[in-house]
Amino acid sequence: MIVTDNQPFTVVSDVGFKRLMAAAEPRYALKSDKYYRTEKLQEVHHKVVDKIKALIQPENAGYSLSFTTDCWSGVTESLISLTCHFIDAEWTRKQVVLNTRAMHGSHTGEYLKETFLSMLEDWKISKDRVALVLRDSGANIVKGMRLAELPDLSCTAHTLQLVVNDGLSSQRAVTDVIAILKKCATHLHHSILAKQRLRDIQRELGLPEHNIIQAVCFHPGTPH
């Protein structure tokens, strides 16, 4: 349940969960969250790794595999991911996340090449099995794929998003409107009186009582 539903390990200490387990199987003694975090998790991890290794073998996934990779920065660290895509023996499209790794130091093309090849090596995937690597248009990852001598293409959605972002930022009238809307949304989110006044106006005009959403910038920065 913890793995399937992405629950925190501390759920085993919750009163409701204990009551559920007591009703489902009174003879089962729950262990501490530390047990599931330090011991059971490793057991599950090894089982999943073995299952995925079998899944991507040539007899199950075909010889050629495609991959997507992305790099992004969190609050405390930078990460790179590797996802494998293939069609299995029953002609069903499959995808599995093979790795999400923390990156350290300067993210040069050489560094990304070594990191990417290392992730492939973790799964014993040879370069000749790589049919395509789909990546963003960042100069460093483009160089990394060239240095690794792997077939690669830019993500069309990412490229389109860059075009939209450039189009928006190049028009002063658009950027001014976006800035004003951001200020309005921020004010409404921080002022109870302003939010109530908005509700009153919506009711007077017979409009749906929606909240004003704040702008969210997804990678690589286009506001939504």
mmCIF file of C-alpha atoms in Angstrom:
data_model
loop_
_atom_site.group_PDB
_atom_site.id
_atom_site.type_symbol
_atom_site.label_atom_id
_atom_site.label_comp_id
_atom_site.label_asym_id
_atom_site.label_seq_id
_atom_site.Cartn_x
_atom_site.Cartn_y
_atom_site.Cartn_z
ATOM 1 C CA MET A 1 0.000 0.000 0.000
ATOM 2 C CA ILE A 2 2.843 2.393 0.845
ATOM 3 C CA VAL A 3 4.445 1.839 -2.568
ATOM 4 C CA THR A 4 1.249 1.545 -4.621
ATOM 5 C CA ASP A 5 -0.380 4.673 -3.191
ATOM 6 C CA ASN A 6 2.863 6.633 -2.639
ATOM 7 C CA GLN A 7 2.153 6.945 1.071
ATOM 8 C CA PRO A 8 4.722 8.105 3.640
ATOM 9 C CA PHE A 9 6.289 5.386 5.763
ATOM 10 C CA THR A 10 4.783 7.008 8.852
ATOM 11 C CA VAL A 11 1.326 5.885 7.694
ATOM 12 C CA VAL A 12 1.940 2.650 9.643
ATOM 13 C CA SER A 13 1.850 4.734 12.836
ATOM 14 C CA ASP A 14 -1.449 6.448 12.023
ATOM 15 C CA VAL A 15 -4.427 5.498 14.183
ATOM 16 C CA GLY A 16 -6.713 4.953 11.199
ATOM 17 C CA PHE A 17 -4.230 2.637 9.473
ATOM 18 C CA LYS A 18 -3.745 0.619 12.660
ATOM 19 C CA ARG A 19 -7.511 0.214 12.988
ATOM 20 C CA LEU A 20 -7.749 -0.899 9.352
ATOM 21 C CA MET A 21 -5.047 -3.536 9.819
ATOM 22 C CA ALA A 22 -6.590 -4.705 13.090
ATOM 23 C CA ALA A 23 -9.900 -5.260 11.308
ATOM 24 C CA ALA A 24 -8.332 -6.824 8.196
ATOM 25 C CA GLU A 25 -5.882 -9.129 9.977
ATOM 26 C CA PRO A 26 -5.824 -8.911 13.793
ATOM 27 C CA ARG A 27 -2.906 -11.369 14.004
ATOM 28 C CA TYR A 28 -0.555 -9.148 11.988
ATOM 29 C CA ALA A 29 1.795 -7.061 14.116
ATOM 30 C CA LEU A 30 2.764 -3.795 12.465
ATOM 31 C CA LYS A 31 6.422 -2.865 12.658
ATOM 32 C CA SER A 32 7.812 0.644 12.978
ATOM 33 C CA ASP A 33 8.118 2.975 10.003
ATOM 34 C CA LYS A 34 11.922 2.630 10.336
ATOM 35 C CA TYR A 35 11.655 -1.079 9.483
ATOM 36 C CA TYR A 36 9.717 -0.405 6.289
ATOM 37 C CA ARG A 37 12.003 2.493 5.360
ATOM 38 C CA THR A 38 15.389 0.826 5.969
ATOM 39 C CA GLU A 39 14.713 -2.879 5.405
ATOM 40 C CA LYS A 40 11.514 -3.514 3.468
ATOM 41 C CA LEU A 41 12.158 -0.730 0.970
ATOM 42 C CA GLN A 42 15.481 -2.276 -0.066
ATOM 43 C CA GLU A 43 13.794 -5.638 -0.565
ATOM 44 C CA VAL A 44 11.092 -4.111 -2.755
ATOM 45 C CA HIS A 45 13.693 -2.093 -4.670
ATOM 46 C CA HIS A 46 15.728 -5.177 -5.559
ATOM 47 C CA LYS A 47 12.602 -7.023 -6.710
ATOM 48 C CA VAL A 48 11.531 -4.123 -8.939
ATOM 49 C CA VAL A 49 15.031 -3.754 -10.413
ATOM 50 C CA ASP A 50 15.146 -7.461 -11.275
ATOM 51 C CA LYS A 51 11.698 -7.254 -12.851
ATOM 52 C CA ILE A 52 12.649 -4.235 -14.976
ATOM 53 C CA LYS A 53 15.928 -5.839 -16.061
ATOM 54 C CA ALA A 54 13.963 -8.828 -17.321
ATOM 55 C CA LEU A 55 11.407 -6.538 -18.951
ATOM 56 C CA ILE A 56 13.966 -4.689 -21.091
ATOM 57 C CA GLN A 57 15.817 -7.779 -22.277
ATOM 58 C CA PRO A 58 15.834 -8.160 -26.098
ATOM 59 C CA GLU A 59 13.515 -11.173 -25.986
ATOM 60 C CA ASN A 60 10.870 -9.063 -24.213
ATOM 61 C CA ALA A 61 11.467 -5.514 -25.444
ATOM 62 C CA GLY A 62 13.144 -6.054 -28.787
ATOM 63 C CA TYR A 63 16.751 -5.096 -29.384
ATOM 64 C CA SER A 64 16.245 -1.357 -29.963
ATOM 65 C CA LEU A 65 15.194 0.915 -27.109
ATOM 66 C CA SER A 66 14.273 4.597 -27.086
ATOM 67 C CA PHE A 67 14.940 6.986 -24.227
ATOM 68 C CA THR A 68 13.879 10.363 -22.903
ATOM 69 C CA THR A 69 16.085 12.389 -20.600
ATOM 70 C CA ASP A 70 15.683 15.703 -18.823
ATOM 71 C CA CYS A 71 17.679 17.867 -16.445
ATOM 72 C CA TRP A 72 16.191 20.200 -13.863
ATOM 73 C CA SER A 73 17.102 21.956 -10.645
ATOM 74 C CA GLY A 74 15.307 21.633 -7.328
ATOM 75 C CA VAL A 75 15.757 23.749 -4.223
ATOM 76 C CA THR A 76 18.884 21.928 -3.063
ATOM 77 C CA GLU A 77 20.203 19.927 -6.017
ATOM 78 C CA SER A 78 20.157 19.333 -9.751
ATOM 79 C CA LEU A 79 18.800 16.105 -11.216
ATOM 80 C CA ILE A 80 18.874 14.158 -14.455
ATOM 81 C CA SER A 81 16.356 11.469 -15.363
ATOM 82 C CA LEU A 82 16.367 8.521 -17.748
ATOM 83 C CA THR A 83 13.182 6.870 -19.029
ATOM 84 C CA CYS A 84 13.132 3.876 -21.368
ATOM 85 C CA HIS A 85 10.416 3.391 -24.013
ATOM 86 C CA PHE A 86 9.753 0.214 -25.973
ATOM 87 C CA ILE A 87 7.100 -2.099 -27.407
ATOM 88 C CA ASP A 88 6.929 -5.509 -25.778
ATOM 89 C CA ALA A 89 6.402 -8.921 -27.339
ATOM 90 C CA GLU A 90 2.621 -8.420 -27.193
ATOM 91 C CA TRP A 91 2.868 -5.115 -29.083
ATOM 92 C CA THR A 92 2.050 -3.063 -26.014
ATOM 93 C CA ARG A 93 3.788 0.268 -25.540
ATOM 94 C CA LYS A 94 5.776 0.360 -22.298
ATOM 95 C CA GLN A 95 7.836 2.943 -20.474
ATOM 96 C CA VAL A 96 9.902 2.599 -17.311
ATOM 97 C CA VAL A 97 11.855 5.193 -15.360
ATOM 98 C CA LEU A 98 15.335 3.749 -14.997
ATOM 99 C CA ASN A 99 17.105 6.478 -13.099
ATOM 100 C CA THR A 100 16.876 9.870 -11.458
ATOM 101 C CA ARG A 101 20.343 10.928 -10.409
ATOM 102 C CA ALA A 102 21.704 13.956 -8.564
ATOM 103 C CA MET A 103 24.283 15.954 -10.506
ATOM 104 C CA HIS A 104 27.262 17.721 -8.988
ATOM 105 C CA GLY A 105 29.692 20.262 -10.337
ATOM 106 C CA SER A 106 29.436 22.017 -13.676
ATOM 107 C CA HIS A 107 26.915 20.460 -16.060
ATOM 108 C CA THR A 108 29.140 20.490 -19.117
ATOM 109 C CA GLY A 109 28.579 18.394 -22.207
ATOM 110 C CA GLU A 110 31.365 16.057 -21.119
ATOM 111 C CA TYR A 111 29.835 15.667 -17.665
ATOM 112 C CA LEU A 112 26.381 14.905 -19.087
ATOM 113 C CA LYS A 113 27.874 12.403 -21.532
ATOM 114 C CA GLU A 114 29.584 10.499 -18.726
ATOM 115 C CA THR A 115 26.484 10.654 -16.522
ATOM 116 C CA PHE A 116 24.161 9.422 -19.267
ATOM 117 C CA LEU A 117 26.429 6.553 -20.293
ATOM 118 C CA SER A 118 26.840 5.614 -16.634
ATOM 119 C CA MET A 119 23.059 5.368 -16.237
ATOM 120 C CA LEU A 120 22.887 3.081 -19.258
ATOM 121 C CA GLU A 121 25.694 0.973 -17.823
ATOM 122 C CA ASP A 122 23.776 0.595 -14.543
ATOM 123 C CA TRP A 123 21.195 -1.366 -16.542
ATOM 124 C CA LYS A 124 23.723 -3.136 -18.786
ATOM 125 C CA ILE A 125 22.316 -1.390 -21.862
ATOM 126 C CA SER A 126 24.866 -1.184 -24.658
ATOM 127 C CA LYS A 127 25.052 1.874 -26.918
ATOM 128 C CA ASP A 128 24.057 -0.148 -29.978
ATOM 129 C CA ARG A 129 20.647 -0.826 -28.408
ATOM 130 C CA VAL A 130 19.882 2.915 -28.259
ATOM 131 C CA ALA A 131 17.556 3.766 -31.162
ATOM 132 C CA LEU A 132 16.921 7.359 -30.055
ATOM 133 C CA VAL A 133 17.390 9.748 -27.145
ATOM 134 C CA LEU A 134 14.755 12.489 -26.924
ATOM 135 C CA ARG A 135 16.077 15.534 -25.048
ATOM 136 C CA ASP A 136 15.522 19.261 -24.655
ATOM 137 C CA SER A 137 17.401 21.852 -26.702
ATOM 138 C CA GLY A 138 19.898 22.921 -24.044
ATOM 139 C CA ALA A 139 23.379 23.362 -25.501
ATOM 140 C CA ASN A 140 24.990 21.203 -22.807
ATOM 141 C CA ILE A 141 22.757 18.149 -23.270
ATOM 142 C CA VAL A 142 22.973 18.501 -27.077
ATOM 143 C CA LYS A 143 26.762 18.459 -26.801
ATOM 144 C CA GLY A 144 26.606 15.579 -24.334
ATOM 145 C CA MET A 145 24.682 13.395 -26.776
ATOM 146 C CA ARG A 146 27.063 14.305 -29.590
ATOM 147 C CA LEU A 147 30.062 13.351 -27.452
ATOM 148 C CA ALA A 148 28.349 10.093 -26.466
ATOM 149 C CA GLU A 149 27.738 9.412 -30.164
ATOM 150 C CA LEU A 150 24.108 8.518 -29.563
ATOM 151 C CA PRO A 151 21.209 9.193 -31.972
ATOM 152 C CA ASP A 152 19.196 12.066 -30.516
ATOM 153 C CA LEU A 153 16.456 14.577 -31.303
ATOM 154 C CA SER A 154 15.045 17.685 -29.657
ATOM 155 C CA CYS A 155 11.639 17.408 -27.991
ATOM 156 C CA THR A 156 9.077 19.124 -30.236
ATOM 157 C CA ALA A 157 6.920 20.198 -27.282
ATOM 158 C CA HIS A 158 9.928 21.778 -25.566
ATOM 159 C CA THR A 159 10.966 23.593 -28.747
ATOM 160 C CA LEU A 160 7.420 24.895 -29.239
ATOM 161 C CA GLN A 161 7.361 26.086 -25.646
ATOM 162 C CA LEU A 162 10.589 28.019 -26.199
ATOM 163 C CA VAL A 163 9.049 29.667 -29.273
ATOM 164 C CA VAL A 164 5.946 30.670 -27.299
ATOM 165 C CA ASN A 165 8.081 31.977 -24.443
ATOM 166 C CA ASP A 166 10.199 34.085 -26.800
ATOM 167 C CA GLY A 167 7.068 35.361 -28.518
ATOM 168 C CA LEU A 168 5.526 36.477 -25.240
ATOM 169 C CA SER A 169 8.669 38.085 -23.854
ATOM 170 C CA SER A 170 9.301 40.033 -27.076
ATOM 171 C CA GLN A 171 5.980 41.914 -26.857
ATOM 172 C CA ARG A 172 5.945 44.698 -24.272
ATOM 173 C CA ALA A 173 2.143 44.911 -24.247
ATOM 174 C CA VAL A 174 1.858 41.207 -23.411
ATOM 175 C CA THR A 175 4.504 41.277 -20.665
ATOM 176 C CA ASP A 176 2.832 44.342 -19.102
ATOM 177 C CA VAL A 177 -0.570 42.599 -19.028
ATOM 178 C CA ILE A 178 0.964 39.457 -17.506
ATOM 179 C CA ALA A 179 2.737 41.542 -14.847
ATOM 180 C CA ILE A 180 -0.516 43.321 -13.919
ATOM 181 C CA LEU A 181 -2.440 40.047 -13.715
ATOM 182 C CA LYS A 182 0.272 38.559 -11.486
ATOM 183 C CA LYS A 183 0.006 41.519 -9.107
ATOM 184 C CA CYS A 184 -3.800 41.210 -9.013
ATOM 185 C CA ALA A 185 -3.612 37.483 -8.296
ATOM 186 C CA THR A 186 -1.013 37.999 -5.559
ATOM 187 C CA HIS A 187 -3.133 40.714 -3.928
ATOM 188 C CA LEU A 188 -6.260 38.552 -3.969
ATOM 189 C CA HIS A 189 -4.370 35.622 -2.450
ATOM 190 C CA HIS A 190 -3.066 37.766 0.415
ATOM 191 C CA SER A 191 -6.130 39.901 1.160
ATOM 192 C CA ILE A 192 -9.278 38.351 2.627
ATOM 193 C CA LEU A 193 -11.201 41.594 2.056
ATOM 194 C CA ALA A 194 -10.214 41.728 -1.616
ATOM 195 C CA LYS A 195 -11.177 38.090 -2.067
ATOM 196 C CA GLN A 196 -14.582 38.699 -0.475
ATOM 197 C CA ARG A 197 -15.125 41.771 -2.667
ATOM 198 C CA LEU A 198 -14.392 39.631 -5.733
ATOM 199 C CA ARG A 199 -16.995 37.105 -4.543
ATOM 200 C CA ASP A 200 -19.575 39.884 -4.150
ATOM 201 C CA ILE A 201 -18.930 41.203 -7.662
ATOM 202 C CA GLN A 202 -19.171 37.700 -9.148
ATOM 203 C CA ARG A 203 -22.533 37.162 -7.430
ATOM 204 C CA GLU A 204 -23.862 40.541 -8.565
ATOM 205 C CA LEU A 205 -22.955 39.756 -12.163
ATOM 206 C CA GLY A 206 -24.177 36.168 -11.974
ATOM 207 C CA LEU A 207 -20.710 34.804 -12.679
ATOM 208 C CA PRO A 208 -19.198 31.545 -11.407
ATOM 209 C CA GLU A 209 -17.381 32.101 -8.117
ATOM 210 C CA HIS A 210 -13.904 31.129 -9.235
ATOM 211 C CA ASN A 211 -10.674 31.963 -7.475
ATOM 212 C CA ILE A 212 -8.053 33.931 -9.373
ATOM 213 C CA ILE A 213 -5.232 31.511 -10.092
ATOM 214 C CA GLN A 214 -1.616 32.546 -9.771
ATOM 215 C CA ALA A 215 0.859 32.161 -12.609
ATOM 216 C CA VAL A 216 2.989 29.043 -12.569
ATOM 217 C CA CYS A 217 6.111 28.790 -14.691
ATOM 218 C CA PHE A 218 6.792 25.306 -15.965
ATOM 219 C CA HIS A 219 10.117 24.321 -17.492
ATOM 220 C CA PRO A 220 11.532 26.157 -19.356
ATOM 221 C CA GLY A 221 9.697 29.187 -17.994
ATOM 222 C CA THR A 222 6.518 29.793 -19.977
ATOM 223 C CA PRO A 223 3.851 31.236 -17.650
ATOM 224 C CA HIS A 224 0.542 29.390 -17.247
#
